[in-house]
Amino acid sequence: MDELVKKGSMRLHWAYEHMPVIQEIDKKFRKEQPLAGLKIGMALHTEAKTGMLAVTLANAGAEIRLASCNPLSTDDSVAAALREEFGLKVYAKKFESDEEYYANLNAVLDMKPDFVIDDGADLITMAHTSRREVLSNIKGGNEETTTGIVRLKAMAADKKLEFPVMDVNDSKMKYLFDNRYGTGQSVFDGWMNATNLIVAGKRVVVAGYGWCGKGVAMRSKGLGALVTVTEVDPVKAIEARMDGFDVMPMSEAVKTADIVLTVTGCKDIVTKKDFMNMKDGCVLGNAGHFDNEISKKDLNELAVSKEQVRDFIDCYTMKDGRKFYLIGEGRLMNLAAGQGHPAEIMDTS
């Protein structure tokens, strides 16, 4: 067994040992084989916990194909172990180009799945657009995250969603625990791995006060940060204030921010006007599904230079000498630079 496969195998087995729900399902389904003869296409962050989900479904009799739902979120060691130890067809690697990313999603759909399991709705969207020939075989699917659910609800409202999709994200076990406690902890796993910098005493701006944002704000405060929340929903903004956080517009908050963390699922949360006001040395990270919350387009236009200064960190130098640091190319920092949510959290969600 080569070192990469060995490392991935250890991570998979460690996760499994801390996922009692998956263990019980696996034990039951190995005997009953409820998925025998079915083909399941998966687009998930390819790491240890989702890997054990894929293994469990395969043990239940299903034919599995797995791709990543994000170009930076794959754990290459886990992907290798899933292929070599468990014999799964895995189409994922870390640092995928856009072409590789979509080619891997296409490879999953090439099996003409009976069911799809998605995170962010790229796989389901592809099935409804460029790969419509697979629709007749798909009986249903599920979607794991807030961003994907928003996309699918819009499709359903336009009567363009052509098979039923289970909304995993809006289950209580998902948003109360995974979104809040999982995101809250894993963001700072990514932070420490990427930066090796302290949080205590720094001014942290958290953009968004949904369940994920609540978790990030809570953990920022717990680490000793001075926390400001930016939120466009007035009710959530009041809630953040009542929870003890400063609340202000992003354009004001960035003037004193040491760290800016976006957790909204929306586009263009930090843009040119914010970079114009931003404090020198500010570190930016995103925990939303797509890499468009922090405008890299605006950063690139404003910067006179861009340099990688650490694994997962790029430094953008402005004309006036100010420097801003972006974690993980503005993609999900908890997976681009970390290992994602804790195993126990993923087990229950």
PDB file of N, CA and C in Angstrom, residues 125-182:
ATOM      1  N   THR A 125     -28.038  20.322 -11.666  1.00  0.00           N
ATOM      2  CA  THR A 125     -28.180  21.333 -12.714  1.00  0.00           C
ATOM      3  C   THR A 125     -27.652  20.811 -14.045  1.00  0.00           C
ATOM      4  N   MET A 126     -26.513  20.145 -14.024  1.00  0.00           N
ATOM      5  CA  MET A 126     -25.959  19.580 -15.251  1.00  0.00           C
ATOM      6  C   MET A 126     -26.911  18.557 -15.863  1.00  0.00           C
ATOM      7  N   ALA A 127     -27.545  17.746 -15.020  1.00  0.00           N
ATOM      8  CA  ALA A 127     -28.497  16.752 -15.523  1.00  0.00           C
ATOM      9  C   ALA A 127     -29.690  17.408 -16.209  1.00  0.00           C
ATOM     10  N   HIS A 128     -30.031  18.624 -15.785  1.00  0.00           N
ATOM     11  CA  HIS A 128     -31.172  19.340 -16.358  1.00  0.00           C
ATOM     12  C   HIS A 128     -30.797  20.216 -17.549  1.00  0.00           C
ATOM     13  N   THR A 129     -29.500  20.352 -17.823  1.00  0.00           N
ATOM     14  CA  THR A 129     -29.069  21.257 -18.898  1.00  0.00           C
ATOM     15  C   THR A 129     -28.282  20.501 -19.967  1.00  0.00           C
ATOM     16  N   SER A 130     -26.984  20.362 -19.772  1.00  0.00           N
ATOM     17  CA  SER A 130     -26.144  19.767 -20.814  1.00  0.00           C
ATOM     18  C   SER A 130     -26.242  18.246 -20.901  1.00  0.00           C
ATOM     19  N   ARG A 131     -26.839  17.599 -19.875  1.00  0.00           N
ATOM     20  CA  ARG A 131     -26.920  16.133 -19.868  1.00  0.00           C
ATOM     21  C   ARG A 131     -28.366  15.653 -19.708  1.00  0.00           C
ATOM     22  N   ARG A 132     -29.265  16.261 -20.430  1.00  0.00           N
ATOM     23  CA  ARG A 132     -30.683  15.949 -20.275  1.00  0.00           C
ATOM     24  C   ARG A 132     -31.024  14.496 -20.639  1.00  0.00           C
ATOM     25  N   GLU A 133     -30.143  13.840 -21.381  1.00  0.00           N
ATOM     26  CA  GLU A 133     -30.445  12.460 -21.765  1.00  0.00           C
ATOM     27  C   GLU A 133     -30.462  11.510 -20.570  1.00  0.00           C
ATOM     28  N   VAL A 134     -29.892  11.933 -19.424  1.00  0.00           N
ATOM     29  CA  VAL A 134     -29.880  11.053 -18.248  1.00  0.00           C
ATOM     30  C   VAL A 134     -31.127  11.214 -17.385  1.00  0.00           C
ATOM     31  N   LEU A 135     -31.915  12.249 -17.637  1.00  0.00           N
ATOM     32  CA  LEU A 135     -33.062  12.547 -16.777  1.00  0.00           C
ATOM     33  C   LEU A 135     -34.060  11.404 -16.702  1.00  0.00           C
ATOM     34  N   SER A 136     -34.282  10.735 -17.801  1.00  0.00           N
ATOM     35  CA  SER A 136     -35.308   9.686 -17.829  1.00  0.00           C
ATOM     36  C   SER A 136     -34.993   8.540 -16.880  1.00  0.00           C
ATOM     37  N   ASN A 137     -33.722   8.405 -16.505  1.00  0.00           N
ATOM     38  CA  ASN A 137     -33.334   7.303 -15.613  1.00  0.00           C
ATOM     39  C   ASN A 137     -33.299   7.712 -14.147  1.00  0.00           C
ATOM     40  N   ILE A 138     -33.222   9.025 -13.876  1.00  0.00           N
ATOM     41  CA  ILE A 138     -33.071   9.494 -12.495  1.00  0.00           C
ATOM     42  C   ILE A 138     -34.433   9.513 -11.799  1.00  0.00           C
ATOM     43  N   LYS A 139     -34.522   8.770 -10.703  1.00  0.00           N
ATOM     44  CA  LYS A 139     -35.773   8.666  -9.953  1.00  0.00           C
ATOM     45  C   LYS A 139     -35.885   9.730  -8.865  1.00  0.00           C
ATOM     46  N   GLY A 140     -34.751  10.236  -8.415  1.00  0.00           N
ATOM     47  CA  GLY A 140     -34.767  11.245  -7.364  1.00  0.00           C
ATOM     48  C   GLY A 140     -33.366  11.538  -6.879  1.00  0.00           C
ATOM     49  N   GLY A 141     -33.274  12.458  -5.923  1.00  0.00           N
ATOM     50  CA  GLY A 141     -31.967  12.816  -5.398  1.00  0.00           C
ATOM     51  C   GLY A 141     -32.090  13.517  -4.066  1.00  0.00           C
ATOM     52  N   ASN A 142     -30.966  13.936  -3.532  1.00  0.00           N
ATOM     53  CA  ASN A 142     -31.006  14.816  -2.369  1.00  0.00           C
ATOM     54  C   ASN A 142     -29.923  15.873  -2.484  1.00  0.00           C
ATOM     55  N   GLU A 143     -30.157  16.980  -1.805  1.00  0.00           N
ATOM     56  CA  GLU A 143     -29.253  18.127  -1.823  1.00  0.00           C
ATOM     57  C   GLU A 143     -28.894  18.480  -0.394  1.00  0.00           C
ATOM     58  N   GLU A 144     -27.608  18.719  -0.175  1.00  0.00           N
ATOM     59  CA  GLU A 144     -27.069  18.784   1.173  1.00  0.00           C
ATOM     60  C   GLU A 144     -26.937  20.190   1.740  1.00  0.00           C
ATOM     61  N   THR A 145     -26.767  21.214   0.905  1.00  0.00           N
ATOM     62  CA  THR A 145     -26.371  22.501   1.465  1.00  0.00           C
ATOM     63  C   THR A 145     -27.310  23.634   1.085  1.00  0.00           C
ATOM     64  N   THR A 146     -27.224  24.727   1.837  1.00  0.00           N
ATOM     65  CA  THR A 146     -28.131  25.865   1.667  1.00  0.00           C
ATOM     66  C   THR A 146     -28.101  26.407   0.247  1.00  0.00           C
ATOM     67  N   THR A 147     -26.915  26.618  -0.280  1.00  0.00           N
ATOM     68  CA  THR A 147     -26.784  27.175  -1.628  1.00  0.00           C
ATOM     69  C   THR A 147     -27.489  26.305  -2.654  1.00  0.00           C
ATOM     70  N   GLY A 148     -27.300  25.009  -2.553  1.00  0.00           N
ATOM     71  CA  GLY A 148     -27.951  24.097  -3.490  1.00  0.00           C
ATOM     72  C   GLY A 148     -29.457  24.128  -3.373  1.00  0.00           C
ATOM     73  N   ILE A 149     -29.962  24.207  -2.154  1.00  0.00           N
ATOM     74  CA  ILE A 149     -31.414  24.252  -1.944  1.00  0.00           C
ATOM     75  C   ILE A 149     -32.000  25.523  -2.541  1.00  0.00           C
ATOM     76  N   VAL A 150     -31.325  26.640  -2.390  1.00  0.00           N
ATOM     77  CA  VAL A 150     -31.800  27.895  -2.990  1.00  0.00           C
ATOM     78  C   VAL A 150     -31.900  27.744  -4.504  1.00  0.00           C
ATOM     79  N   ARG A 151     -30.894  27.150  -5.114  1.00  0.00           N
ATOM     80  CA  ARG A 151     -30.909  26.944  -6.572  1.00  0.00           C
ATOM     81  C   ARG A 151     -32.059  26.025  -6.990  1.00  0.00           C
ATOM     82  N   LEU A 152     -32.256  24.952  -6.245  1.00  0.00           N
ATOM     83  CA  LEU A 152     -33.276  23.978  -6.622  1.00  0.00           C
ATOM     84  C   LEU A 152     -34.685  24.505  -6.384  1.00  0.00           C
ATOM     85  N   LYS A 153     -34.866  25.303  -5.341  1.00  0.00           N
ATOM     86  CA  LYS A 153     -36.175  25.917  -5.113  1.00  0.00           C
ATOM     87  C   LYS A 153     -36.523  26.874  -6.249  1.00  0.00           C
ATOM     88  N   ALA A 154     -35.516  27.573  -6.752  1.00  0.00           N
ATOM     89  CA  ALA A 154     -35.749  28.463  -7.897  1.00  0.00           C
ATOM     90  C   ALA A 154     -36.131  27.652  -9.129  1.00  0.00           C
ATOM     91  N   MET A 155     -35.467  26.523  -9.346  1.00  0.00           N
ATOM     92  CA  MET A 155     -35.818  25.647 -10.463  1.00  0.00           C
ATOM     93  C   MET A 155     -37.235  25.113 -10.310  1.00  0.00           C
ATOM     94  N   ALA A 156     -37.580  24.712  -9.096  1.00  0.00           N
ATOM     95  CA  ALA A 156     -38.919  24.170  -8.850  1.00  0.00           C
ATOM     96  C   ALA A 156     -39.988  25.230  -9.069  1.00  0.00           C
ATOM     97  N   ALA A 157     -39.704  26.467  -8.631  1.00  0.00           N
ATOM     98  CA  ALA A 157     -40.668  27.556  -8.813  1.00  0.00           C
ATOM     99  C   ALA A 157     -40.911  27.841 -10.288  1.00  0.00           C
ATOM    100  N   ASP A 158     -39.879  27.646 -11.099  1.00  0.00           N
ATOM    101  CA  ASP A 158     -40.007  27.837 -12.554  1.00  0.00           C
ATOM    102  C   ASP A 158     -40.482  26.573 -13.271  1.00  0.00           C
ATOM    103  N   LYS A 159     -40.822  25.550 -12.462  1.00  0.00           N
ATOM    104  CA  LYS A 159     -41.284  24.248 -12.993  1.00  0.00           C
ATOM    105  C   LYS A 159     -40.230  23.600 -13.896  1.00  0.00           C
ATOM    106  N   LYS A 160     -38.963  23.758 -13.517  1.00  0.00           N
ATOM    107  CA  LYS A 160     -37.863  23.199 -14.301  1.00  0.00           C
ATOM    108  C   LYS A 160     -37.143  22.052 -13.586  1.00  0.00           C
ATOM    109  N   LEU A 161     -37.601  21.715 -12.390  1.00  0.00           N
ATOM    110  CA  LEU A 161     -37.012  20.598 -11.659  1.00  0.00           C
ATOM    111  C   LEU A 161     -37.802  19.338 -12.005  1.00  0.00           C
ATOM    112  N   GLU A 162     -37.152  18.388 -12.672  1.00  0.00           N
ATOM    113  CA  GLU A 162     -37.873  17.288 -13.301  1.00  0.00           C
ATOM    114  C   GLU A 162     -37.829  15.971 -12.534  1.00  0.00           C
ATOM    115  N   PHE A 163     -37.261  15.968 -11.338  1.00  0.00           N
ATOM    116  CA  PHE A 163     -37.389  14.796 -10.466  1.00  0.00           C
ATOM    117  C   PHE A 163     -37.364  15.270  -9.014  1.00  0.00           C
ATOM    118  N   PRO A 164     -37.945  14.485  -8.097  1.00  0.00           N
ATOM    119  CA  PRO A 164     -38.015  14.923  -6.696  1.00  0.00           C
ATOM    120  C   PRO A 164     -36.642  14.938  -6.036  1.00  0.00           C
ATOM    121  N   VAL A 165     -36.414  15.959  -5.209  1.00  0.00           N
ATOM    122  CA  VAL A 165     -35.149  16.086  -4.489  1.00  0.00           C
ATOM    123  C   VAL A 165     -35.443  16.285  -3.009  1.00  0.00           C
ATOM    124  N   MET A 166     -34.821  15.480  -2.178  1.00  0.00           N
ATOM    125  CA  MET A 166     -34.976  15.608  -0.733  1.00  0.00           C
ATOM    126  C   MET A 166     -34.082  16.738  -0.223  1.00  0.00           C
ATOM    127  N   ASP A 167     -34.664  17.625   0.565  1.00  0.00           N
ATOM    128  CA  ASP A 167     -33.961  18.773   1.129  1.00  0.00           C
ATOM    129  C   ASP A 167     -33.315  18.368   2.453  1.00  0.00           C
ATOM    130  N   VAL A 168     -32.075  17.941   2.387  1.00  0.00           N
ATOM    131  CA  VAL A 168     -31.361  17.535   3.596  1.00  0.00           C
ATOM    132  C   VAL A 168     -31.037  18.747   4.461  1.00  0.00           C
ATOM    133  N   ASN A 169     -30.714  19.864   3.828  1.00  0.00           N
ATOM    134  CA  ASN A 169     -30.240  21.043   4.543  1.00  0.00           C
ATOM    135  C   ASN A 169     -31.242  21.565   5.556  1.00  0.00           C
ATOM    136  N   ASP A 170     -32.521  21.485   5.250  1.00  0.00           N
ATOM    137  CA  ASP A 170     -33.528  22.068   6.131  1.00  0.00           C
ATOM    138  C   ASP A 170     -34.025  21.105   7.199  1.00  0.00           C
ATOM    139  N   SER A 171     -33.386  19.955   7.336  1.00  0.00           N
ATOM    140  CA  SER A 171     -33.692  19.082   8.470  1.00  0.00           C
ATOM    141  C   SER A 171     -33.020  19.659   9.713  1.00  0.00           C
ATOM    142  N   LYS A 172     -33.643  19.467  10.860  1.00  0.00           N
ATOM    143  CA  LYS A 172     -33.105  20.048  12.088  1.00  0.00           C
ATOM    144  C   LYS A 172     -31.705  19.531  12.405  1.00  0.00           C
ATOM    145  N   MET A 173     -31.465  18.261  12.141  1.00  0.00           N
ATOM    146  CA  MET A 173     -30.149  17.703  12.440  1.00  0.00           C
ATOM    147  C   MET A 173     -29.064  18.322  11.570  1.00  0.00           C
ATOM    148  N   LYS A 174     -29.464  18.868  10.437  1.00  0.00           N
ATOM    149  CA  LYS A 174     -28.496  19.524   9.553  1.00  0.00           C
ATOM    150  C   LYS A 174     -28.243  20.957   9.990  1.00  0.00           C
ATOM    151  N   TYR A 175     -29.284  21.792   9.991  1.00  0.00           N
ATOM    152  CA  TYR A 175     -29.004  23.211  10.191  1.00  0.00           C
ATOM    153  C   TYR A 175     -28.694  23.569  11.638  1.00  0.00           C
ATOM    154  N   LEU A 176     -29.269  22.836  12.599  1.00  0.00           N
ATOM    155  CA  LEU A 176     -28.989  23.167  13.993  1.00  0.00           C
ATOM    156  C   LEU A 176     -27.590  22.737  14.421  1.00  0.00           C
ATOM    157  N   PHE A 177     -27.086  21.674  13.825  1.00  0.00           N
ATOM    158  CA  PHE A 177     -25.817  21.112  14.287  1.00  0.00           C
ATOM    159  C   PHE A 177     -24.707  21.216  13.243  1.00  0.00           C
ATOM    160  N   ASP A 178     -24.939  20.679  12.062  1.00  0.00           N
ATOM    161  CA  ASP A 178     -23.924  20.737  11.005  1.00  0.00           C
ATOM    162  C   ASP A 178     -23.611  22.175  10.623  1.00  0.00           C
ATOM    163  N   ASN A 179     -24.648  22.940  10.291  1.00  0.00           N
ATOM    164  CA  ASN A 179     -24.427  24.314   9.837  1.00  0.00           C
ATOM    165  C   ASN A 179     -23.808  25.180  10.928  1.00  0.00           C
ATOM    166  N   ARG A 180     -24.300  25.023  12.144  1.00  0.00           N
ATOM    167  CA  ARG A 180     -23.833  25.890  13.222  1.00  0.00           C
ATOM    168  C   ARG A 180     -22.526  25.385  13.843  1.00  0.00           C
ATOM    169  N   TYR A 181     -22.555  24.213  14.437  1.00  0.00           N
ATOM    170  CA  TYR A 181     -21.371  23.727  15.150  1.00  0.00           C
ATOM    171  C   TYR A 181     -20.307  23.177  14.197  1.00  0.00           C
ATOM    172  N   GLY A 182     -20.737  22.529  13.136  1.00  0.00           N
ATOM    173  CA  GLY A 182     -19.772  22.009  12.169  1.00  0.00           C
ATOM    174  C   GLY A 182     -19.011  23.118  11.472  1.00  0.00           C
TER     175      GLY A 182
END
